[in-house]
Amino acid sequence: MIRLLKIEFKKISSNRTFWILSGLYALLIILFFFGIQSVIDDLAEEANKKSPIPLPGLSAYSLPDIWHNLTYIAGYFKIFLAVIVIILITNEYTYKTIRQNVISGFSRWDFLKSKLLTIGVISLAATILVFIIGLILGLIHTEDISAGKIFGKSEFLLAYFLEIYAFLTFAFFIGFLVKRSGLALGLLLLYYYILEPVARYKLPDEVGNYFPKKAIGTLIDIPNTSIMRLFGVEFQDYISLIDALVVVAYILLFGGLSYWILKKRDL
Amino acid sequence: MEETVLSIQHLSKNYGRIRAVDDLSLDVHKGNVYGILGPNGSGKTTTLGIILSVINPSGGEFSWFGKIPTKETRKHIGAILEVPIFYPYLSGEKNLKIIADIKSCSYDGIADVLQTVDLTERKKSKFKTYSLGMKQRLAIAAALIGDPEVLIFDEPTNGLDPQGIAEIRELIIRIAVHGKTIILASHLLDEVQKTCSHVVILDKGKNLFAGKVSELTAAPMHVEVGAENMEDLEKYLNENENVIGIEKENMILVVKLKEGYKGAALNEFLLSKGVLLTHLGARKKSLEKYFLELLAEK
Ligand SMILES: Nc1ncnc2c1ncn2[C@@H]1O[C@H](COP(=O)(O)OP(=O)(O)OP(=O)(O)O)[C@@H](O)[C@H]1O
Ligand SMILES: [Mg+2]
């Protein structure tokens, strides 16, 4: 496993596109969360002032709620990571290096495993980034800090990791299927923003809720704000085990499909 | 009995209606150098791709070192298929390190193989900045990593300068001396004749001929003769019943003789007629000639 990751790291080490995109992603996330902290806090405060009943939890950034809020919002940026993953896999096809890897002594499974491990590392890095940002912002915005507050709701971080990993496996699968980066990204966006929403619109929720985008996207549900509570809208403010299992099932499905294709395909 | 390194049985590969490889069987023995010849599209690359496990065969099977092919067997093979394949944004050296990692062998040999193909000076340059010949050399270096028992080269001298071609030829002969088995697909018949001990001729995916190069080129069926008086020479040659054919070629005649009738006997015959030869030579049939004849017969 370590050996495969080492090889993968060598491949990536001088890949400028990879590092630029990764850097941009990190920068974007950091600037976004630090930049909007005052805006969000103002909004929260405004909302609470206007509400007839005084509501607790003034700041969106207070621990432990911040884990939910942050992971939910950060989820919107995952498409950036998908671009990186798509480039990583389609490059192996455009350069034909997947062929040379196998000739040199990789099994097809080794190749797939090295990519899935890389996706795992990327997801882990994204989770750690959110954790660090959350910790800094949370400590600033929370009164009476305690370990319980810091680590309460930390299951959202785990869920965030799952969400990213599943989404990236999906992106990887599409990249793997069509072999070309532009096409793969186009297909991913098409599916995410048109195909699935349209299909779900036509289908009952019991079915639609299990579609990949929906299942992956609602693992972490919309955080309930004071205003929403006021209107009686309640979203799920915990991670359900069933939801998580569905997401894991998707990871296995897309990983398995990729393996099946890789076995059948001439390189 | 020679040790069988690779055994191919009834291998076939279909691309839709095209039969790229058609019921091909072949045994490759240890320590020999095999030249694979065949016109464009005859299935050379496809066959090599299959035995390297990057192309799935439609039928038939093959075994390496008497075993079912796995990634472990592939680690004992060094190969280049068609064109040099590397990560363009990585240096030549780093690319070789990745291959060494995949083969689970140390980096110790990398300096050596770079030296062998004369790329030491440019090892830190990105692969994409290499010239075609340099890319080809790096591919050969990559194939040599880990001191594999078998080397497979698909058109290894493609794009090399004459000096480079000669060097690669030398290199192949040098490697062969060390008991390595080499499989070489090439369009340069002269190169195959000079470097290979065995030859396999493919056409439309079928095995037309497999055997020793010397078997093909041994029989000296043609004799070159020249004399002061060419008219007399031709006249008496025509009288000799052992001469089957005469061809004029510049200042000499190329004579085809009946089997068993040797150049010495011909010389004696001509002397008895008072024709003094200024030139007498046996002409070996070139591989090229044989190759073209074989394909024409089809
Ligand atoms: N991926 C593919 N899809 C469809 N047909 C293919 C594919 N690869 C090879 N072929 C066909 O298979 C046949 C054999 O091709 P191959 O590349 O093995 O020939 P070759 O002997 O290596 O030729 P060359 O001397 O030109 O390198 C050709 O007719 C080719 O068009
Ligand atoms: Mg070829």
Coordinates of C-alpha atoms and ligand atoms in Angstrom, one line a residue:
Chain A
M1 CA 0.0 0.0 0.0
I2 CA 2.7 2.4 1.0
R3 CA 4.7 1.3 -2.0
L4 CA 1.8 2.1 -4.3
L5 CA 1.3 5.5 -2.7
K6 CA 5.0 6.2 -3.1
I7 CA 4.9 5.4 -6.8
E8 CA 1.8 7.6 -7.2
F9 CA 3.5 10.4 -5.3
K10 CA 6.4 10.2 -7.7
K11 CA 4.0 10.5 -10.6
I12 CA 2.4 13.5 -9.1
S13 CA 5.5 15.2 -7.7
S14 CA 6.4 17.3 -10.8
N15 CA 2.9 17.5 -12.1
R16 CA 2.4 21.3 -12.1
T17 CA -1.3 21.1 -13.0
F18 CA -2.0 19.0 -10.0
W19 CA -0.2 21.3 -7.5
I20 CA -1.7 24.4 -9.0
L21 CA -5.2 23.1 -8.8
S22 CA -4.7 21.7 -5.3
G23 CA -3.2 25.0 -4.1
L24 CA -6.1 26.9 -5.7
Y25 CA -8.6 24.7 -3.9
A26 CA -7.0 25.2 -0.6
L27 CA -6.7 28.9 -1.1
L28 CA -10.3 29.2 -2.2
I29 CA -11.6 27.3 0.8
I30 CA -9.5 29.2 3.3
L31 CA -10.3 32.6 1.8
F32 CA -14.0 31.7 1.7
F33 CA -14.4 30.6 5.2
F34 CA -12.2 33.3 6.7
G35 CA -13.6 35.9 4.4
I36 CA -17.3 35.3 5.1
Q37 CA -17.0 34.8 8.8
S38 CA -18.2 38.4 9.6
V39 CA -20.9 38.2 6.9
I40 CA -22.3 35.0 8.3
D41 CA -22.1 36.1 11.8
D42 CA -23.9 39.4 11.0
L43 CA -26.6 37.5 9.3
A44 CA -27.1 35.1 12.2
E45 CA -27.2 38.0 14.6
E46 CA -29.7 39.9 12.5
A47 CA -31.9 36.9 12.2
N48 CA -31.9 36.4 15.9
K49 CA -32.7 40.0 16.7
K50 CA -35.7 39.9 14.5
S51 CA -37.0 36.6 15.8
P52 CA -39.8 37.0 18.3
I53 CA -38.4 34.1 20.4
P54 CA -34.8 34.4 21.4
L55 CA -32.8 31.5 20.0
P56 CA -29.5 30.2 21.2
G57 CA -26.4 29.5 19.1
L58 CA -25.7 32.9 17.9
S59 CA -22.7 32.2 15.7
A60 CA -22.6 29.8 12.8
Y61 CA -18.9 29.3 13.8
S62 CA -19.4 28.3 17.4
L63 CA -18.3 24.8 18.4
P64 CA -19.5 22.1 17.9
D65 CA -22.1 23.3 15.4
I66 CA -19.4 24.6 13.2
W67 CA -18.5 21.1 12.1
H68 CA -21.9 20.7 10.6
N69 CA -22.0 24.2 9.0
L70 CA -18.5 24.0 7.7
T71 CA -18.6 20.5 6.2
Y72 CA -21.9 21.3 4.6
I73 CA -20.7 24.5 2.9
A74 CA -17.3 22.9 2.0
G75 CA -19.2 20.2 0.2
Y76 CA -20.0 22.7 -2.5
F77 CA -16.4 23.0 -3.4
K78 CA -15.8 19.3 -4.1
I79 CA -16.2 19.7 -7.8
F80 CA -12.8 21.4 -7.8
L81 CA -11.3 18.2 -6.4
A82 CA -13.1 16.2 -9.0
V83 CA -11.3 18.1 -11.7
I84 CA -8.0 17.1 -10.1
V85 CA -9.0 13.5 -9.9
I86 CA -10.3 13.4 -13.5
I87 CA -7.0 14.9 -14.7
L88 CA -5.0 12.3 -12.7
I89 CA -6.7 9.4 -14.4
T90 CA -7.2 10.7 -17.9
N91 CA -3.6 11.7 -18.0
E92 CA -2.7 8.0 -17.7
Y93 CA -4.7 7.4 -20.8
T94 CA -3.6 10.3 -22.9
Y95 CA 0.1 9.6 -22.1
K96 CA -0.7 5.8 -22.4
T97 CA 1.3 5.4 -19.2
I98 CA -1.3 3.0 -17.8
R99 CA -0.1 0.6 -20.5
Q100 CA 3.5 1.0 -19.6
N101 CA 2.7 0.6 -15.9
V102 CA 1.2 -2.8 -16.6
I103 CA 4.0 -3.9 -19.0
S104 CA 6.5 -3.0 -16.3
G105 CA 4.8 -5.2 -13.7
F106 CA 1.7 -3.7 -12.3
S107 CA -1.4 -5.8 -12.2
R108 CA -4.5 -4.0 -13.3
W109 CA -5.7 -4.2 -9.7
D110 CA -2.4 -2.6 -8.5
F111 CA -3.1 0.3 -10.9
L112 CA -6.6 0.8 -9.7
K113 CA -5.6 0.4 -6.1
S114 CA -2.9 3.1 -6.4
K115 CA -5.5 5.5 -7.8
L116 CA -8.2 4.7 -5.2
L117 CA -5.5 5.2 -2.5
T118 CA -4.6 8.5 -4.0
I119 CA -8.2 9.6 -4.0
G120 CA -8.3 8.6 -0.3
V121 CA -5.3 10.8 0.4
I122 CA -6.9 13.7 -1.4
S123 CA -10.1 13.2 0.5
L124 CA -8.2 13.0 3.8
A125 CA -6.3 16.2 3.0
A126 CA -9.5 18.0 2.2
T127 CA -11.0 16.8 5.5
I128 CA -7.9 17.8 7.5
L129 CA -8.1 21.2 5.8
V130 CA -11.7 21.7 7.0
F131 CA -10.8 20.4 10.4
I132 CA -8.0 23.0 10.8
I133 CA -10.1 25.8 9.5
G134 CA -13.0 24.7 11.8
L135 CA -10.7 24.5 14.8
I136 CA -9.3 28.0 14.3
L137 CA -12.6 29.6 13.6
G138 CA -14.4 27.6 16.3
L139 CA -11.9 28.6 19.0
I140 CA -12.3 32.2 18.0
H141 CA -16.1 32.2 18.1
T142 CA -16.8 29.9 21.0
E143 CA -17.2 30.9 24.6
D144 CA -16.5 28.4 27.4
I145 CA -14.4 26.1 25.3
S146 CA -14.4 22.5 26.4
A147 CA -13.2 19.2 24.9
G148 CA -16.8 18.1 24.6
K149 CA -17.6 21.2 22.5
I150 CA -14.6 20.7 20.3
F151 CA -15.2 17.1 19.5
G152 CA -18.9 17.1 19.7
K153 CA -20.4 16.5 16.3
S154 CA -17.0 15.5 14.9
E155 CA -18.8 12.7 13.1
F156 CA -19.6 15.4 10.5
L157 CA -15.9 15.3 9.6
L158 CA -16.0 11.6 9.1
A159 CA -19.1 12.1 7.0
Y160 CA -17.4 14.8 5.1
F161 CA -14.5 12.5 4.3
L162 CA -17.0 9.8 3.1
E163 CA -18.9 12.4 1.0
I164 CA -15.7 13.6 -0.7
Y165 CA -14.3 10.1 -1.2
A166 CA -17.6 8.9 -2.8
F167 CA -17.9 11.9 -5.0
L168 CA -14.3 11.6 -6.2
T169 CA -14.7 7.8 -6.9
F170 CA -17.7 8.8 -9.0
A171 CA -15.6 11.4 -10.9
F172 CA -12.8 8.8 -11.2
F173 CA -15.2 6.3 -12.7
I174 CA -16.4 8.7 -15.3
G175 CA -12.9 9.8 -16.2
F176 CA -11.9 6.2 -16.4
L177 CA -14.8 5.3 -18.6
V178 CA -14.4 8.1 -21.2
K179 CA -10.6 8.5 -20.9
R180 CA -10.7 12.2 -21.8
S181 CA -10.6 15.0 -19.3
G182 CA -12.8 17.5 -21.0
L183 CA -15.5 15.0 -21.8
A184 CA -15.4 13.4 -18.4
L185 CA -15.8 16.8 -16.7
G186 CA -18.6 17.7 -19.1
L187 CA -20.4 14.4 -18.3
L188 CA -20.0 14.8 -14.6
L189 CA -21.5 18.3 -14.7
L190 CA -24.3 17.2 -17.0
Y191 CA -25.2 14.3 -14.7
Y192 CA -24.9 16.4 -11.5
Y193 CA -26.8 19.5 -12.6
I194 CA -29.2 18.2 -15.2
L195 CA -29.7 14.5 -15.6
E196 CA -30.1 13.5 -12.0
P197 CA -32.2 16.5 -10.9
V198 CA -34.5 15.9 -13.9
A199 CA -34.7 12.2 -13.2
R200 CA -35.4 12.8 -9.6
Y201 CA -38.1 15.3 -10.4
K202 CA -40.0 12.7 -12.3
L203 CA -39.5 10.0 -9.7
P204 CA -40.9 9.6 -6.2
D205 CA -38.6 10.6 -3.4
E206 CA -38.2 7.0 -2.1
V207 CA -36.4 6.2 -5.3
G208 CA -34.8 9.6 -6.0
N209 CA -33.2 9.9 -2.6
Y210 CA -31.0 7.0 -3.4
F211 CA -29.5 8.5 -6.6
P212 CA -25.8 9.2 -6.3
K213 CA -25.8 12.9 -6.2
K214 CA -28.7 13.1 -3.7
A215 CA -27.3 10.3 -1.5
I216 CA -23.8 11.7 -1.4
G217 CA -25.0 15.3 -1.2
T218 CA -27.4 14.9 1.7
L219 CA -25.2 12.7 3.9
I220 CA -24.6 16.0 5.5
D221 CA -27.9 17.8 5.4
I222 CA -28.5 21.5 5.4
P223 CA -27.8 23.0 8.8
N224 CA -30.9 24.4 10.5
T225 CA -30.7 28.1 11.0
S226 CA -32.8 30.1 13.4
I227 CA -34.9 31.4 10.6
M228 CA -35.7 28.0 9.2
R229 CA -36.7 26.7 12.6
L230 CA -39.0 29.7 12.7
F231 CA -40.7 28.5 9.6
G232 CA -40.9 25.0 10.9
V233 CA -38.5 23.5 8.4
E234 CA -36.3 20.9 10.1
F235 CA -33.4 19.3 8.4
Q236 CA -31.5 16.3 9.6
D237 CA -28.9 17.6 12.0
Y238 CA -27.1 14.3 12.6
I239 CA -25.5 11.7 10.3
S240 CA -27.7 8.7 9.8
L241 CA -26.0 5.3 9.6
I242 CA -28.2 4.2 6.7
D243 CA -27.2 7.3 4.7
A244 CA -23.6 6.5 5.3
L245 CA -24.0 2.9 4.3
V246 CA -25.6 4.0 1.0
V247 CA -22.6 6.2 0.3
V248 CA -20.2 3.4 1.1
A249 CA -22.2 1.2 -1.3
Y250 CA -21.7 3.8 -4.0
I251 CA -18.0 3.8 -3.3
L252 CA -17.9 0.1 -3.7
L253 CA -20.1 0.2 -6.8
F254 CA -18.0 2.8 -8.7
G255 CA -14.7 1.2 -7.6
G256 CA -16.1 -2.2 -8.7
L257 CA -17.3 -1.0 -12.0
S258 CA -13.9 0.6 -12.7
Y259 CA -12.2 -2.6 -12.0
W260 CA -14.6 -4.5 -14.2
I261 CA -13.9 -2.1 -17.1
L262 CA -10.2 -2.3 -16.5
K263 CA -10.2 -6.1 -16.6
K264 CA -12.1 -6.1 -19.9
R265 CA -10.4 -3.3 -21.6
D266 CA -7.3 -3.4 -23.9
L267 CA -4.8 -0.9 -22.7
Chain B
M1 CA 16.7 -29.6 -25.0
E2 CA 16.5 -25.8 -24.9
E3 CA 14.5 -24.2 -22.1
T4 CA 11.2 -22.7 -23.3
V5 CA 10.8 -19.1 -22.1
L6 CA 7.6 -18.3 -23.8
S7 CA 5.0 -20.7 -25.3
I8 CA 2.1 -19.3 -27.4
Q9 CA -0.7 -21.6 -28.3
H10 CA -3.4 -20.9 -30.9
L11 CA -3.5 -17.2 -30.0
S12 CA -6.0 -15.0 -31.8
K13 CA -7.3 -11.5 -31.5
N14 CA -10.2 -10.1 -33.4
Y15 CA -11.0 -6.4 -33.8
G16 CA -14.5 -6.7 -35.2
R17 CA -14.0 -8.4 -38.5
I18 CA -10.3 -7.9 -38.6
R19 CA -8.3 -10.9 -37.4
A20 CA -5.2 -9.1 -36.1
V21 CA -3.7 -12.4 -34.8
D22 CA -5.0 -15.6 -36.3
D23 CA -4.3 -19.0 -34.5
L24 CA -0.7 -18.2 -33.8
S25 CA 1.5 -20.8 -32.1
L26 CA 5.1 -20.2 -31.3
D27 CA 7.8 -21.4 -28.8
V28 CA 10.6 -19.1 -27.8
H29 CA 13.7 -20.7 -26.3
K30 CA 16.1 -19.3 -23.9
G31 CA 19.1 -17.4 -25.1
N32 CA 18.0 -16.9 -28.7
V33 CA 17.3 -13.7 -30.5
Y34 CA 14.1 -13.7 -32.4
G35 CA 13.2 -11.3 -35.2
I36 CA 9.6 -10.9 -35.9
L37 CA 9.0 -9.7 -39.4
G38 CA 5.8 -8.9 -41.3
P39 CA 4.3 -6.2 -43.3
N40 CA 2.4 -3.3 -41.7
G41 CA -0.7 -4.5 -39.9
S42 CA 0.4 -8.1 -39.8
G43 CA -0.2 -8.3 -36.1
K44 CA 3.3 -7.9 -34.6
T45 CA 2.4 -5.3 -32.1
T46 CA -0.8 -7.0 -31.2
T47 CA 0.9 -10.2 -30.5
L48 CA 3.5 -8.5 -28.3
G49 CA 0.7 -6.6 -26.6
I50 CA -1.0 -9.8 -25.7
I51 CA 2.0 -11.6 -24.3
L52 CA 2.6 -8.5 -22.2
S53 CA -0.9 -8.7 -20.9
V54 CA -2.0 -5.3 -22.1
I55 CA -4.3 -6.7 -24.8
N56 CA -6.8 -9.4 -24.0
P57 CA -6.7 -12.2 -26.5
S58 CA -9.9 -13.4 -28.2
G59 CA -8.7 -17.0 -27.9
G60 CA -5.7 -19.2 -27.2
E61 CA -3.2 -18.9 -24.4
F62 CA 0.4 -18.3 -23.6
S63 CA 2.7 -19.0 -20.7
W64 CA 5.9 -17.4 -19.5
F65 CA 8.7 -19.4 -18.0
G66 CA 6.3 -22.3 -17.9
K67 CA 3.9 -20.4 -15.7
I68 CA 0.6 -18.7 -16.0
P69 CA 1.4 -15.0 -16.8
T70 CA 1.1 -12.7 -13.8
K71 CA 2.6 -9.4 -12.8
E72 CA 5.5 -11.3 -11.3
T73 CA 6.4 -12.9 -14.6
R74 CA 6.2 -9.5 -16.2
K75 CA 8.8 -8.2 -13.7
H76 CA 11.3 -10.5 -15.5
I77 CA 10.6 -9.0 -18.9
G78 CA 11.8 -5.6 -20.2
A79 CA 9.7 -4.3 -23.0
I80 CA 9.0 -1.4 -25.3
L81 CA 5.8 -1.5 -27.4
E82 CA 5.5 0.7 -30.4
V83 CA 6.5 4.1 -29.1
P84 CA 8.3 5.3 -25.9
I85 CA 5.8 5.9 -23.2
F86 CA 6.7 8.1 -20.2
Y87 CA 5.3 10.8 -18.1
P88 CA 6.2 13.9 -20.2
Y89 CA 6.5 16.3 -17.2
L90 CA 8.9 14.1 -15.3
S91 CA 12.7 13.8 -15.9
G92 CA 14.1 10.8 -17.7
E93 CA 15.7 9.6 -14.4
K94 CA 12.4 10.0 -12.4
N95 CA 10.6 8.0 -15.1
L96 CA 13.1 5.2 -14.7
K97 CA 12.7 5.3 -10.9
I98 CA 9.0 4.8 -11.3
I99 CA 9.6 1.7 -13.4
A100 CA 12.2 0.4 -10.9
D101 CA 9.6 0.9 -8.2
I102 CA 6.9 -1.0 -10.2
K103 CA 9.4 -3.8 -10.8
S104 CA 10.3 -3.7 -7.1
C105 CA 14.0 -3.4 -7.8
S106 CA 16.6 -0.9 -6.5
Y107 CA 17.7 2.3 -8.2
D108 CA 21.3 1.1 -8.3
G109 CA 21.0 0.0 -11.9
I110 CA 19.6 3.2 -13.2
A111 CA 22.9 5.0 -13.6
D112 CA 24.2 2.1 -15.6
V113 CA 21.3 1.8 -18.0
L114 CA 21.4 5.6 -18.6
Q115 CA 25.1 5.2 -19.3
T116 CA 24.4 2.4 -21.7
V117 CA 22.1 4.4 -23.8
D118 CA 24.2 7.6 -23.5
L119 CA 21.6 9.7 -21.7
T120 CA 23.5 10.4 -18.4
E121 CA 24.0 14.1 -19.3
R122 CA 20.3 14.6 -19.9
K123 CA 18.9 12.5 -17.2
K124 CA 17.5 15.6 -15.3
S125 CA 15.7 17.0 -18.3
K126 CA 12.0 16.5 -18.6
F127 CA 11.0 13.7 -21.0
K128 CA 9.0 16.0 -23.2
T129 CA 12.1 18.0 -24.0
Y130 CA 13.9 14.9 -25.4
S131 CA 14.4 14.4 -29.2
L132 CA 12.8 11.4 -30.8
G133 CA 16.0 9.4 -30.7
M134 CA 16.6 10.3 -27.1
K135 CA 13.0 9.1 -26.2
Q136 CA 13.8 5.9 -28.0
R137 CA 17.0 5.5 -26.1
L138 CA 15.2 6.1 -22.8
A139 CA 12.7 3.4 -23.7
I140 CA 15.6 1.0 -24.2
A141 CA 17.1 2.0 -20.9
A142 CA 13.7 1.4 -19.3
A143 CA 13.5 -2.1 -20.7
L144 CA 16.9 -2.8 -19.3
I145 CA 16.0 -1.9 -15.7
G146 CA 16.2 -4.8 -13.3
D147 CA 18.3 -6.9 -15.6
P148 CA 15.3 -8.8 -17.1
E149 CA 15.7 -12.3 -18.5
V150 CA 13.7 -11.5 -21.6
L151 CA 13.7 -8.3 -23.7
I152 CA 11.0 -7.4 -26.1
F153 CA 11.6 -4.6 -28.5
D154 CA 9.0 -3.4 -31.0
E155 CA 10.9 -1.4 -33.6
P156 CA 13.6 -0.2 -31.2
T157 CA 15.5 1.8 -33.8
N158 CA 12.6 3.8 -35.0
G159 CA 13.8 7.4 -35.3
L160 CA 17.4 6.8 -34.5
D161 CA 20.3 8.1 -36.5
P162 CA 22.5 5.7 -38.4
Q163 CA 25.0 5.8 -35.5
G164 CA 22.2 5.1 -33.1
I165 CA 20.9 2.2 -35.1
A166 CA 24.4 0.7 -35.2
E167 CA 24.7 1.2 -31.4
I168 CA 21.4 -0.4 -30.6
R169 CA 22.4 -3.3 -32.8
E170 CA 25.6 -3.7 -31.0
L171 CA 23.8 -3.4 -27.7
I172 CA 21.3 -6.1 -28.6
I173 CA 24.1 -8.4 -29.7
R174 CA 26.0 -7.7 -26.4
I175 CA 22.9 -8.4 -24.3
A176 CA 22.3 -11.6 -26.3
V177 CA 25.8 -12.8 -25.5
H178 CA 24.8 -12.8 -21.8
G179 CA 22.2 -15.4 -22.4
K180 CA 19.2 -13.2 -22.5
T181 CA 16.3 -14.0 -24.7
I182 CA 15.4 -11.2 -27.1
I183 CA 12.3 -10.7 -29.2
L184 CA 12.6 -8.0 -31.8
A185 CA 10.0 -6.8 -34.1
S186 CA 11.4 -4.8 -36.9
H187 CA 11.0 -3.7 -40.5
L188 CA 14.8 -3.5 -41.0
L189 CA 15.5 -6.9 -42.5
D190 CA 19.1 -6.2 -42.7
E191 CA 19.1 -5.5 -38.9
V192 CA 17.2 -8.7 -38.2
Q193 CA 19.7 -10.7 -40.4
K194 CA 22.6 -9.2 -38.5
T195 CA 21.3 -9.5 -35.0
C196 CA 18.8 -12.4 -34.9
S197 CA 19.4 -16.1 -34.6
H198 CA 15.8 -16.9 -35.3
V199 CA 13.1 -15.4 -37.4
V200 CA 9.3 -15.5 -37.3
I201 CA 7.4 -14.2 -40.3
L202 CA 3.8 -13.0 -39.8
D203 CA 1.3 -12.1 -42.4
K204 CA -2.3 -11.2 -41.6
G205 CA -1.9 -12.5 -38.1
K206 CA -0.7 -15.9 -39.2
N207 CA 2.6 -17.6 -38.6
L208 CA 4.2 -18.0 -42.1
F209 CA 7.6 -19.2 -41.1
A210 CA 9.4 -19.7 -37.8
G211 CA 13.0 -21.0 -37.8
K212 CA 16.7 -20.2 -37.8
V213 CA 17.9 -17.3 -39.9
S214 CA 20.8 -19.5 -41.0
E215 CA 18.4 -22.0 -42.4
L216 CA 16.8 -19.4 -44.5
T217 CA 20.0 -17.8 -45.8
A218 CA 22.3 -20.8 -45.9
A219 CA 21.7 -22.5 -49.3
P220 CA 24.1 -20.7 -51.7
M221 CA 22.0 -21.3 -54.8
H222 CA 23.4 -18.4 -56.7
V223 CA 26.9 -17.9 -58.0
E224 CA 28.4 -14.7 -59.3
V225 CA 30.9 -15.0 -62.2
G226 CA 32.9 -12.6 -64.2
A227 CA 35.5 -13.0 -67.0
E228 CA 37.6 -10.9 -69.4
N229 CA 35.5 -12.2 -72.2
M230 CA 31.9 -12.0 -71.1
E231 CA 30.4 -13.1 -74.4
D232 CA 32.3 -16.4 -74.3
L233 CA 31.4 -16.8 -70.6
E234 CA 27.7 -16.5 -71.4
K235 CA 27.9 -18.8 -74.4
Y236 CA 29.5 -21.6 -72.4
L237 CA 27.3 -21.1 -69.4
N238 CA 24.3 -21.6 -71.7
E239 CA 25.8 -24.9 -72.8
N240 CA 26.1 -26.2 -69.3
E241 CA 23.0 -28.2 -68.3
N242 CA 23.6 -27.7 -64.6
V243 CA 22.9 -23.9 -65.1
I244 CA 19.3 -23.2 -64.6
G245 CA 19.3 -19.5 -65.0
I246 CA 21.5 -16.5 -65.9
E247 CA 21.0 -12.9 -64.9
K248 CA 23.1 -10.0 -66.1
E249 CA 24.1 -7.6 -63.3
N250 CA 26.5 -4.8 -64.1
M251 CA 29.9 -6.4 -64.9
I252 CA 29.0 -9.9 -63.7
L253 CA 26.6 -12.7 -64.3
V254 CA 24.5 -14.2 -61.6
V255 CA 24.1 -17.9 -62.3
K256 CA 21.5 -20.2 -60.7
L257 CA 22.8 -23.7 -60.4
K258 CA 21.1 -27.1 -60.0
E259 CA 21.2 -28.4 -56.4
G260 CA 24.4 -30.2 -55.6
Y261 CA 26.4 -28.5 -58.5
K262 CA 29.0 -26.3 -56.8
G263 CA 30.9 -23.2 -57.9
A264 CA 34.1 -25.2 -58.0
A265 CA 32.7 -27.6 -60.6
L266 CA 31.5 -24.7 -62.7
N267 CA 34.9 -23.1 -62.6
E268 CA 36.5 -26.4 -63.7
F269 CA 34.0 -26.7 -66.6
L270 CA 34.7 -23.1 -67.8
L271 CA 38.5 -23.6 -67.5
S272 CA 38.1 -26.7 -69.8
K273 CA 36.4 -24.4 -72.3
G274 CA 39.3 -21.9 -72.0
V275 CA 37.4 -19.2 -70.1
L276 CA 39.4 -17.7 -67.3
L277 CA 37.3 -16.4 -64.5
T278 CA 38.2 -13.0 -63.0
H279 CA 35.4 -13.3 -60.4
L280 CA 33.7 -16.2 -58.7
G281 CA 31.6 -15.8 -55.6
A282 CA 28.8 -17.6 -53.8
R283 CA 25.8 -15.3 -53.2
K284 CA 23.8 -15.9 -50.1
K285 CA 20.2 -15.2 -50.4
S286 CA 19.4 -12.2 -48.3
L287 CA 16.7 -12.4 -45.7
E288 CA 15.0 -9.6 -47.5
K289 CA 14.8 -11.6 -50.7
Y290 CA 13.4 -14.6 -48.9
F291 CA 11.0 -12.4 -47.0
L292 CA 9.6 -10.8 -50.2
E293 CA 9.5 -14.1 -52.0
L294 CA 7.6 -15.7 -49.2
L295 CA 5.0 -12.9 -49.1
A296 CA 4.7 -13.0 -52.8
E297 CA 4.0 -16.7 -52.8
K298 CA 1.0 -16.1 -50.6
Ligands
LIG1 N1 -7.2 -1.1 -31.2 C1 -7.5 -1.6 -32.4 N2 -8.7 -1.5 -32.9 C2 -9.0 -2.0 -34.1 N3 -8.0 -2.6 -34.9 C3 -6.8 -2.7 -34.5 C4 -6.4 -2.2 -33.2 N4 -5.1 -2.4 -33.0 C5 -4.7 -3.0 -34.1 N5 -5.7 -3.2 -35.0 C6 -5.6 -3.9 -36.3 O1 -4.9 -5.1 -36.1 C7 -4.0 -5.4 -37.2 C8 -2.7 -5.7 -36.7 O2 -2.1 -4.5 -36.1 P1 -0.7 -4.4 -35.5 O3 -0.5 -3.1 -34.9 O4 -0.5 -5.6 -34.6 O5 0.3 -4.6 -36.7 P2 1.9 -4.5 -36.8 O6 2.3 -5.8 -37.4 O7 2.5 -4.1 -35.5 O8 2.1 -3.4 -37.9 P3 3.2 -2.3 -38.1 O9 4.3 -2.9 -38.8 O10 2.6 -1.2 -38.9 O11 3.6 -1.8 -36.7 C9 -4.1 -4.2 -38.1 O12 -5.0 -4.5 -39.2 C10 -4.7 -3.1 -37.3 O13 -5.5 -2.3 -38.1
MG2 MG 3.6 -2.5 -34.8

